[in-house]
Amino acid sequence: MRKFVILTALLLFGLTVLSSCALGRKQWPQATRSEDRFTLKLIEGVRQDGCLVLEVGVGGAKERLWRASVLYEAVGDGEGQGCVGCPFVPRNAQHFTSGQEGFDLDGNVLKLSICGLEPGVEYRFRVSGKNEISTMPLQYTDVYRAEP
């Protein structure tokens, strides 16, 4: 009888241990938004010799910035140009990926430049940033004007 009680107790203990392993919530790991998010803010934007040279401040998790894009449109009366009072509709984009030429992140300052702008034409632009974690939303600066 005593052997039966000990065997039953061991069996119940084993079932309890094994069943508790299956308890709990299992899911794929997710990004911690506060630790993995960065912000973008334009520090300076200057037109020089047909180029737009930008300095963008990157705050937060700057090491998570995977791609930066300059979205821009010409403003004027010509075909394919936006108007001054119209909503910003970027007609062109130039992308810069981390580790490639043109992606210059020095500390918290990202330096970008796009060339080939038409002289005498005003442009509107904004910078967007993509996180290396694909589920994180894009980050944007405000829309700015670059006068000729």
Coordinates of C-alpha atoms in Angstrom, one line a residue:
M1 CA 0.0 0.0 0.0
R2 CA 2.8 2.4 0.9
K3 CA 4.5 1.7 -2.4
F4 CA 1.3 2.5 -4.2
V5 CA 1.0 5.9 -2.4
I6 CA 4.6 6.9 -3.2
L7 CA 4.2 5.9 -6.8
T8 CA 1.0 7.8 -7.1
A9 CA 2.6 10.9 -5.5
L10 CA 5.5 10.7 -7.9
L11 CA 3.2 10.4 -10.8
L12 CA 1.1 13.4 -9.8
F13 CA 4.3 15.4 -9.2
G14 CA 5.6 14.5 -12.6
L15 CA 2.3 15.4 -14.3
T16 CA 2.2 18.8 -12.5
V17 CA 5.8 19.7 -13.6
L18 CA 5.1 18.7 -17.2
S19 CA 1.8 20.4 -17.4
S20 CA 3.2 23.7 -16.0
C21 CA 5.7 23.8 -18.8
A22 CA 2.9 24.2 -21.3
L23 CA 1.3 27.1 -19.4
G24 CA 1.9 30.7 -20.3
R25 CA 1.6 32.9 -23.2
K26 CA 3.8 32.1 -26.2
Q27 CA 4.2 34.6 -29.0
W28 CA 6.9 36.0 -31.3
P29 CA 9.2 38.7 -29.8
Q30 CA 8.1 42.2 -30.5
A31 CA 9.9 45.5 -30.5
T32 CA 9.8 47.6 -27.4
R33 CA 8.7 50.9 -28.9
S34 CA 10.3 53.1 -26.3
E35 CA 13.7 51.4 -26.7
D36 CA 13.7 50.9 -30.4
R37 CA 12.2 54.2 -31.7
F38 CA 14.1 57.1 -33.1
T39 CA 13.0 60.6 -34.1
L40 CA 14.0 62.9 -36.9
K41 CA 14.3 66.7 -36.8
L42 CA 15.8 68.9 -39.5
I43 CA 18.7 71.0 -38.2
E44 CA 19.7 72.7 -41.4
G45 CA 18.8 72.6 -45.1
V46 CA 20.9 74.6 -47.6
R47 CA 20.9 74.7 -51.4
Q48 CA 24.4 74.7 -52.8
D49 CA 25.4 74.4 -56.5
G50 CA 22.2 72.6 -57.6
C51 CA 22.2 70.4 -54.5
L52 CA 20.2 70.3 -51.3
V53 CA 22.4 69.6 -48.4
L54 CA 20.6 68.5 -45.2
E55 CA 21.6 67.9 -41.6
V56 CA 19.0 65.9 -39.7
G57 CA 19.1 65.3 -36.0
V58 CA 18.4 61.7 -35.0
G59 CA 17.2 61.2 -31.4
G60 CA 16.4 58.0 -29.5
A61 CA 17.6 54.7 -30.9
K62 CA 19.7 56.1 -33.7
E63 CA 21.4 52.8 -34.3
R64 CA 18.0 51.5 -35.5
L65 CA 17.8 53.9 -38.4
W66 CA 18.2 51.6 -41.4
R67 CA 17.1 53.8 -44.4
A68 CA 16.6 57.6 -44.8
S69 CA 14.7 59.0 -47.7
V70 CA 14.5 62.6 -48.9
L71 CA 11.0 63.0 -50.4
Y72 CA 10.7 66.2 -52.6
E73 CA 8.8 68.0 -55.2
A74 CA 9.3 71.1 -57.3
V75 CA 6.9 74.0 -56.8
G76 CA 5.7 76.0 -59.7
D77 CA 3.3 76.2 -62.6
G78 CA 5.1 73.6 -64.8
E79 CA 3.9 70.1 -65.5
G80 CA 4.7 67.7 -62.7
Q81 CA 5.2 70.5 -60.2
G82 CA 3.1 71.2 -57.0
C83 CA 1.5 74.5 -56.2
V84 CA 2.4 76.6 -53.1
G85 CA -0.9 76.2 -51.3
C86 CA -1.5 72.5 -52.3
P87 CA -0.8 69.6 -50.0
F88 CA 2.7 68.1 -50.2
V89 CA 2.8 65.3 -52.7
P90 CA 6.4 64.1 -53.1
R91 CA 7.0 63.3 -56.8
N92 CA 10.6 62.3 -56.3
A93 CA 12.6 60.4 -53.6
Q94 CA 16.2 59.6 -53.0
H95 CA 17.0 56.8 -50.6
F96 CA 20.1 56.3 -48.5
T97 CA 20.6 53.0 -46.7
S98 CA 22.9 52.5 -43.7
G99 CA 26.3 51.4 -44.7
Q100 CA 26.1 52.8 -48.2
E101 CA 27.7 55.9 -49.7
G102 CA 25.7 59.0 -48.9
F103 CA 24.4 57.8 -45.5
D104 CA 26.6 59.8 -43.2
L105 CA 25.5 59.4 -39.6
D106 CA 28.0 61.2 -37.3
G107 CA 26.9 61.0 -33.7
N108 CA 23.3 62.2 -33.7
V109 CA 23.5 64.1 -37.0
L110 CA 22.7 62.5 -40.3
K111 CA 24.1 64.4 -43.3
L112 CA 22.3 63.8 -46.7
S113 CA 22.5 65.6 -50.0
I114 CA 20.6 65.3 -53.2
C115 CA 21.8 66.9 -56.4
G116 CA 20.4 67.7 -59.8
L117 CA 17.9 70.2 -58.7
E118 CA 16.8 72.8 -61.3
P119 CA 18.2 76.2 -60.6
G120 CA 15.7 78.9 -59.9
V121 CA 13.0 76.5 -58.8
E122 CA 11.6 76.2 -55.3
Y123 CA 11.3 72.7 -53.8
R124 CA 9.4 71.3 -50.8
F125 CA 10.9 68.3 -49.0
R126 CA 10.7 66.1 -46.0
V127 CA 12.9 63.3 -44.6
S128 CA 11.6 59.9 -43.7
G129 CA 13.4 57.2 -41.7
K130 CA 12.8 53.5 -41.7
N131 CA 13.6 51.4 -38.7
E132 CA 15.6 48.2 -39.1
I133 CA 12.7 46.5 -37.3
S134 CA 10.1 46.1 -40.0
T135 CA 7.1 46.4 -37.7
M136 CA 8.0 49.9 -36.5
P137 CA 6.3 52.8 -38.3
L138 CA 8.1 55.3 -40.5
Q139 CA 9.3 58.5 -38.9
Y140 CA 9.0 61.8 -40.7
T141 CA 10.2 65.4 -40.4
D142 CA 7.9 68.3 -41.1
V143 CA 7.6 69.6 -44.7
Y144 CA 10.1 72.4 -45.5
R145 CA 10.8 74.7 -48.4
A146 CA 14.1 75.1 -50.2
E147 CA 14.1 78.4 -52.1
P148 CA 16.3 78.9 -55.1

